């Protein structure tokens, strides 16, 4: 353009025109240079990108001029996005994310075994025997890789330095499932994983190598005591490799599974177990061949399991037939939380994830309301821009750009919220040693970004369409006051939706809190809170029976002498930790097994005092019930009612072990005690025997009842009792309450997360209601000033403003309570002894939300009553 202008000026001067006249002539010939420049830019630039840059700069300028609005929206979206990012990080690790280094995860499965027993179906993925693993490997043909895995707690180290830690006991083929190379040394081979006893070798995890050995290269060839085996270190796994842990702490080392099983007991135990490989609590992982579907894999596994059961029944015809057991094998998810035996906690986790999505929807509704208010305030501005030729599509794009920009800033805030909240979620859901760093987790960041985009579109679409609706001429003629207070039906609907969703979450919070209260106050037949459980482990030492009995008595005496111990007892099994049963015979009953399973515990006389189990009739054991005296037993109330209905159980005869054994007389009736489940789905059939009369060598546990000041003194108690243990054997001490709490986790998780998200949703809804009422009051100040000038009283203005807020709140409460009643049928299975339609909870939640709405509406109402009518009426 400059070249052409200069040529035209030269021609004009050549024809006799002056300098200024030549310049004007050239400009007239070329026309509007700005328009040519814009047309050229439109032709040669990426138009949509150019418009986006302009809209982005415009949005930034507008948000800088409204810092209060900007901060509110960013915080609201940040809370919603952060909650969802944090929950996705948890559920992704528990259910979906492949384990580190896993090769071809889409075709790797865990094998789940289903069995029907007494009309109930049981699914298990971690409790079958090594013989079953060998049979499934032998009889299937659709897999090209198999591995057995188990993650027991084993003592690592010797003496006072020994600690129980999780160890991966795996078959040598396990490492073939992963694309990895050791940092040092090698992995163990099939030749080192053979029955009856594998090689004593160990592969350390990278974290254990760094913390215990400082990352030294000379670690190879050193020995490490693991359980009963002195293992040689042959390798170090790469960083972040944790094998296939369940929802527990990851293993710190890996040993051959046959090495672990071959040293699980004394010589007699090995002879018994290895005759048919009936040992181990195993899981099995398999890799499908190409072209094999999951259904085909499950069918092949089921056929193999049927063959395995038939082979076992050939050796033991008393086992249930295949028709009775209905054996099924499933090639399911490798992560047990996503498998068919996931349990109540995984279901609760999915519900909590849905709650996080509801919180995001509430945040979106709140932001949409704020955006509506912002658009209404700028309606005259948009009308002027439309009159000047801006297209309606461009206005919509500008509003959506502003909404997406706010969502992007909310994404940054949300990631920070998720990072900050990771510690609490890790404590609730994820195993120890697992990182939940959101800033380095691209999967979680990607989901958070997608949530931000969706939130930005949802929040901005309605306000964007509002910018191009309405009467253009009317908006141009309107003054600053006229038309600014225009009721938008969608805003009221959004407020009602926020309130309804908040009610839904708060009702869920109330129900789970009541469930947790019920389960914590449940009388289980004992009081576990002040009890410590002491476990002894001989590490395979082959002690004579007399020495074992003497060791148990010395440990019990040492425990009774400890400060803070009020009662101590030696026992063979512990509720929720270990249970056992024996053959039981009762005169007049052909088979007691038809009633169900009768569990037994052999205990010393102070057992009932240690556990605070009440004796309802008769008496407990005493020091007189020793070896050589007449055998006696205490039975549970449920067992007495089942075996001797309508009769007195005291004095009845039990024969234990065989029907030819001497009569064991029932001397006491104890209250029913829960052993394996809190849900009441087990029969309360349990009996107790004096340990001196039955199984005196099996008292592997001590139960110590502590006073309130000593219950947390675990390490001093362990060290004091460790001095009694011979050789490399050791004791562990843990609160019995921790064992029971593992079965309360689903209700604890539900109560904690529903309360957290419910309060968050209530806060966001209250802010939204407050913002809308405040905005309406600001827009109606002229009207309110007129009312004051005409004699309106302050209470009338308060009633006018508060009434509007309460109408929205009442509508939201009604909708939310109806929704809660509809959802109740699906929530009921997650609750403990609590109705999902509890009227007290529903009424309390409704009252709370109405009270919050009253406060949120009253504050701007009181501000309106303090306005000066002279100032309001004169302002424009």
PDB file of C-alpha atoms in Angstrom, residues 659-806:
ATOM      1  CA  UNK A 659     -18.533 -89.002  69.298  1.00  0.00           C
ATOM      2  CA  UNK A 660     -16.478 -91.358  71.429  1.00  0.00           C
ATOM      3  CA  UNK A 661     -14.811 -88.564  73.391  1.00  0.00           C
ATOM      4  CA  UNK A 662     -15.693 -87.966  77.059  1.00  0.00           C
ATOM      5  CA  UNK A 663     -18.564 -85.653  77.823  1.00  0.00           C
ATOM      6  CA  UNK A 664     -17.733 -81.945  78.087  1.00  0.00           C
ATOM      7  CA  UNK A 665     -20.239 -80.308  80.442  1.00  0.00           C
ATOM      8  CA  UNK A 666     -21.722 -76.906  79.700  1.00  0.00           C
ATOM      9  CA  UNK A 667     -21.075 -74.728  82.778  1.00  0.00           C
ATOM     10  CA  UNK A 668     -21.960 -71.284  81.439  1.00  0.00           C
ATOM     11  CA  UNK A 669     -23.994 -69.361  78.857  1.00  0.00           C
ATOM     12  CA  UNK A 670     -22.195 -66.332  77.371  1.00  0.00           C
ATOM     13  CA  UNK A 671     -23.708 -63.514  75.372  1.00  0.00           C
ATOM     14  CA  UNK A 672     -23.510 -63.839  71.591  1.00  0.00           C
ATOM     15  CA  UNK A 673     -20.267 -62.473  70.145  1.00  0.00           C
ATOM     16  CA  UNK A 674     -19.573 -61.417  66.576  1.00  0.00           C
ATOM     17  CA  UNK A 675     -16.636 -63.210  64.973  1.00  0.00           C
ATOM     18  CA  UNK A 676     -16.454 -62.502  61.235  1.00  0.00           C
ATOM     19  CA  UNK A 677     -19.126 -59.971  60.263  1.00  0.00           C
ATOM     20  CA  UNK A 678     -20.940 -56.967  61.712  1.00  0.00           C
ATOM     21  CA  UNK A 679     -23.928 -57.385  59.420  1.00  0.00           C
ATOM     22  CA  UNK A 680     -25.626 -60.076  61.465  1.00  0.00           C
ATOM     23  CA  UNK A 681     -25.397 -62.563  58.599  1.00  0.00           C
ATOM     24  CA  UNK A 682     -23.535 -65.201  60.650  1.00  0.00           C
ATOM     25  CA  UNK A 683     -25.091 -67.539  63.175  1.00  0.00           C
ATOM     26  CA  UNK A 684     -23.984 -66.762  66.771  1.00  0.00           C
ATOM     27  CA  UNK A 685     -22.783 -70.302  67.352  1.00  0.00           C
ATOM     28  CA  UNK A 686     -19.619 -70.249  69.441  1.00  0.00           C
ATOM     29  CA  UNK A 687     -18.254 -72.142  72.408  1.00  0.00           C
ATOM     30  CA  UNK A 688     -15.254 -71.664  74.672  1.00  0.00           C
ATOM     31  CA  UNK A 689     -12.975 -74.281  76.224  1.00  0.00           C
ATOM     32  CA  UNK A 690     -10.338 -74.007  78.975  1.00  0.00           C
ATOM     33  CA  UNK A 691      -6.996 -73.869  77.218  1.00  0.00           C
ATOM     34  CA  UNK A 692      -5.381 -76.158  79.803  1.00  0.00           C
ATOM     35  CA  UNK A 693      -7.909 -78.891  78.958  1.00  0.00           C
ATOM     36  CA  UNK A 694      -7.973 -78.445  75.175  1.00  0.00           C
ATOM     37  CA  UNK A 695      -5.153 -77.390  72.822  1.00  0.00           C
ATOM     38  CA  UNK A 696      -2.704 -76.059  75.445  1.00  0.00           C
ATOM     39  CA  UNK A 697      -0.087 -75.591  72.691  1.00  0.00           C
ATOM     40  CA  UNK A 698      -2.360 -73.424  70.489  1.00  0.00           C
ATOM     41  CA  UNK A 699      -2.501 -70.293  72.637  1.00  0.00           C
ATOM     42  CA  UNK A 700      -0.828 -68.102  70.027  1.00  0.00           C
ATOM     43  CA  UNK A 701      -2.546 -64.880  71.132  1.00  0.00           C
ATOM     44  CA  UNK A 702      -2.725 -62.777  74.255  1.00  0.00           C
ATOM     45  CA  UNK A 703      -5.570 -60.347  74.893  1.00  0.00           C
ATOM     46  CA  UNK A 704      -4.637 -57.535  77.276  1.00  0.00           C
ATOM     47  CA  UNK A 705      -7.293 -55.281  78.759  1.00  0.00           C
ATOM     48  CA  UNK A 706      -5.657 -51.909  79.396  1.00  0.00           C
ATOM     49  CA  UNK A 707      -6.529 -48.855  81.408  1.00  0.00           C
ATOM     50  CA  UNK A 708      -7.152 -45.592  79.556  1.00  0.00           C
ATOM     51  CA  UNK A 709      -3.633 -44.231  80.082  1.00  0.00           C
ATOM     52  CA  UNK A 710      -1.798 -47.302  78.740  1.00  0.00           C
ATOM     53  CA  UNK A 711      -3.800 -48.346  75.652  1.00  0.00           C
ATOM     54  CA  UNK A 712      -1.381 -46.586  73.282  1.00  0.00           C
ATOM     55  CA  UNK A 713       1.819 -47.934  74.843  1.00  0.00           C
ATOM     56  CA  UNK A 714       2.355 -50.526  72.108  1.00  0.00           C
ATOM     57  CA  UNK A 715       6.150 -50.408  71.794  1.00  0.00           C
ATOM     58  CA  UNK A 716       6.986 -50.683  75.514  1.00  0.00           C
ATOM     59  CA  UNK A 717       4.660 -53.686  75.775  1.00  0.00           C
ATOM     60  CA  UNK A 718       6.211 -55.316  72.700  1.00  0.00           C
ATOM     61  CA  UNK A 719       9.743 -54.833  74.001  1.00  0.00           C
ATOM     62  CA  UNK A 720       8.832 -56.194  77.432  1.00  0.00           C
ATOM     63  CA  UNK A 721       7.242 -59.346  75.981  1.00  0.00           C
ATOM     64  CA  UNK A 722       9.960 -59.780  73.347  1.00  0.00           C
ATOM     65  CA  UNK A 723      12.448 -60.597  76.114  1.00  0.00           C
ATOM     66  CA  UNK A 724      10.485 -63.764  76.870  1.00  0.00           C
ATOM     67  CA  UNK A 725      10.587 -65.052  73.269  1.00  0.00           C
ATOM     68  CA  UNK A 726      13.311 -67.592  72.385  1.00  0.00           C
ATOM     69  CA  UNK A 727      15.742 -67.337  69.479  1.00  0.00           C
ATOM     70  CA  UNK A 728      14.529 -65.375  66.448  1.00  0.00           C
ATOM     71  CA  UNK A 729      10.847 -65.629  67.365  1.00  0.00           C
ATOM     72  CA  UNK A 730       8.983 -62.397  67.970  1.00  0.00           C
ATOM     73  CA  UNK A 731       5.709 -60.846  69.089  1.00  0.00           C
ATOM     74  CA  UNK A 732       3.566 -58.143  67.504  1.00  0.00           C
ATOM     75  CA  UNK A 733       1.167 -55.875  69.373  1.00  0.00           C
ATOM     76  CA  UNK A 734      -1.835 -54.133  67.834  1.00  0.00           C
ATOM     77  CA  UNK A 735      -5.083 -52.671  69.180  1.00  0.00           C
ATOM     78  CA  UNK A 736      -8.005 -55.033  68.707  1.00  0.00           C
ATOM     79  CA  UNK A 737     -10.100 -51.984  67.811  1.00  0.00           C
ATOM     80  CA  UNK A 738      -8.016 -51.567  64.636  1.00  0.00           C
ATOM     81  CA  UNK A 739      -8.908 -55.099  63.583  1.00  0.00           C
ATOM     82  CA  UNK A 740     -12.612 -54.415  64.112  1.00  0.00           C
ATOM     83  CA  UNK A 741     -12.397 -51.008  62.405  1.00  0.00           C
ATOM     84  CA  UNK A 742     -11.452 -52.694  59.131  1.00  0.00           C
ATOM     85  CA  UNK A 743     -15.020 -54.005  59.049  1.00  0.00           C
ATOM     86  CA  UNK A 744     -16.456 -50.551  59.812  1.00  0.00           C
ATOM     87  CA  UNK A 745     -14.611 -48.814  57.011  1.00  0.00           C
ATOM     88  CA  UNK A 746     -17.462 -48.581  54.515  1.00  0.00           C
ATOM     89  CA  UNK A 747     -19.658 -46.668  56.983  1.00  0.00           C
ATOM     90  CA  UNK A 748     -16.739 -44.534  58.129  1.00  0.00           C
ATOM     91  CA  UNK A 749     -15.892 -43.665  54.519  1.00  0.00           C
ATOM     92  CA  UNK A 750     -19.532 -42.916  53.719  1.00  0.00           C
ATOM     93  CA  UNK A 751     -20.026 -40.725  56.776  1.00  0.00           C
ATOM     94  CA  UNK A 752     -16.775 -38.809  56.310  1.00  0.00           C
ATOM     95  CA  UNK A 753     -17.128 -38.111  52.609  1.00  0.00           C
ATOM     96  CA  UNK A 754     -20.880 -37.454  52.585  1.00  0.00           C
ATOM     97  CA  UNK A 755     -20.498 -34.984  55.459  1.00  0.00           C
ATOM     98  CA  UNK A 756     -17.554 -33.243  53.777  1.00  0.00           C
ATOM     99  CA  UNK A 757     -19.270 -32.954  50.405  1.00  0.00           C
ATOM    100  CA  UNK A 758     -22.647 -32.192  51.976  1.00  0.00           C
ATOM    101  CA  UNK A 759     -21.256 -29.262  53.963  1.00  0.00           C
ATOM    102  CA  UNK A 760     -19.402 -28.072  50.865  1.00  0.00           C
ATOM    103  CA  UNK A 761     -22.583 -28.252  48.805  1.00  0.00           C
ATOM    104  CA  UNK A 762     -24.531 -26.393  51.505  1.00  0.00           C
ATOM    105  CA  UNK A 763     -21.875 -23.687  51.602  1.00  0.00           C
ATOM    106  CA  UNK A 764     -21.907 -23.264  47.824  1.00  0.00           C
ATOM    107  CA  UNK A 765     -25.716 -23.180  47.754  1.00  0.00           C
ATOM    108  CA  UNK A 766     -25.798 -20.613  50.567  1.00  0.00           C
ATOM    109  CA  UNK A 767     -23.292 -18.415  48.732  1.00  0.00           C
ATOM    110  CA  UNK A 768     -25.402 -18.705  45.590  1.00  0.00           C
ATOM    111  CA  UNK A 769     -28.585 -17.709  47.402  1.00  0.00           C
ATOM    112  CA  UNK A 770     -26.807 -14.869  49.178  1.00  0.00           C
ATOM    113  CA  UNK A 771     -25.339 -13.631  45.910  1.00  0.00           C
ATOM    114  CA  UNK A 772     -28.657 -13.680  44.108  1.00  0.00           C
ATOM    115  CA  UNK A 773     -30.536 -11.909  46.922  1.00  0.00           C
ATOM    116  CA  UNK A 774     -27.742  -9.351  47.251  1.00  0.00           C
ATOM    117  CA  UNK A 775     -27.811  -8.692  43.521  1.00  0.00           C
ATOM    118  CA  UNK A 776     -31.600  -8.346  43.494  1.00  0.00           C
ATOM    119  CA  UNK A 777     -31.471  -5.935  46.409  1.00  0.00           C
ATOM    120  CA  UNK A 778     -28.817  -3.854  44.660  1.00  0.00           C
ATOM    121  CA  UNK A 779     -30.896  -3.693  41.482  1.00  0.00           C
ATOM    122  CA  UNK A 780     -34.078  -2.848  43.416  1.00  0.00           C
ATOM    123  CA  UNK A 781     -32.560  -0.152  45.595  1.00  0.00           C
ATOM    124  CA  UNK A 782     -34.463   2.567  43.707  1.00  0.00           C
ATOM    125  CA  UNK A 783     -37.740   0.707  44.233  1.00  0.00           C
ATOM    126  CA  UNK A 784     -36.914   0.070  47.884  1.00  0.00           C
ATOM    127  CA  UNK A 785     -36.010   3.741  48.305  1.00  0.00           C
ATOM    128  CA  UNK A 786     -39.417   4.717  46.956  1.00  0.00           C
ATOM    129  CA  UNK A 787     -41.079   2.307  49.377  1.00  0.00           C
ATOM    130  CA  UNK A 788     -39.152   3.829  52.294  1.00  0.00           C
ATOM    131  CA  UNK A 789     -40.014   7.325  51.149  1.00  0.00           C
ATOM    132  CA  UNK A 790     -43.688   6.348  51.024  1.00  0.00           C
ATOM    133  CA  UNK A 791     -43.571   5.088  54.611  1.00  0.00           C
ATOM    134  CA  UNK A 792     -42.651   1.388  54.387  1.00  0.00           C
ATOM    135  CA  UNK A 793     -41.332  -0.020  57.675  1.00  0.00           C
ATOM    136  CA  UNK A 794     -38.019  -1.863  57.994  1.00  0.00           C
ATOM    137  CA  UNK A 795     -39.735  -5.119  58.956  1.00  0.00           C
ATOM    138  CA  UNK A 796     -41.821  -4.970  55.788  1.00  0.00           C
ATOM    139  CA  UNK A 797     -38.696  -4.632  53.647  1.00  0.00           C
ATOM    140  CA  UNK A 798     -37.030  -7.507  55.509  1.00  0.00           C
ATOM    141  CA  UNK A 799     -40.131  -9.665  55.040  1.00  0.00           C
ATOM    142  CA  UNK A 800     -40.181  -8.790  51.319  1.00  0.00           C
ATOM    143  CA  UNK A 801     -36.537  -9.726  50.718  1.00  0.00           C
ATOM    144  CA  UNK A 802     -36.329 -12.704  53.085  1.00  0.00           C
ATOM    145  CA  UNK A 803     -39.601 -14.095  51.762  1.00  0.00           C
ATOM    146  CA  UNK A 804     -38.115 -14.301  48.282  1.00  0.00           C
ATOM    147  CA  UNK A 805     -35.124 -16.313  49.548  1.00  0.00           C
ATOM    148  CA  UNK A 806     -37.257 -18.623  51.664  1.00  0.00           C
TER     149      UNK A 806
END
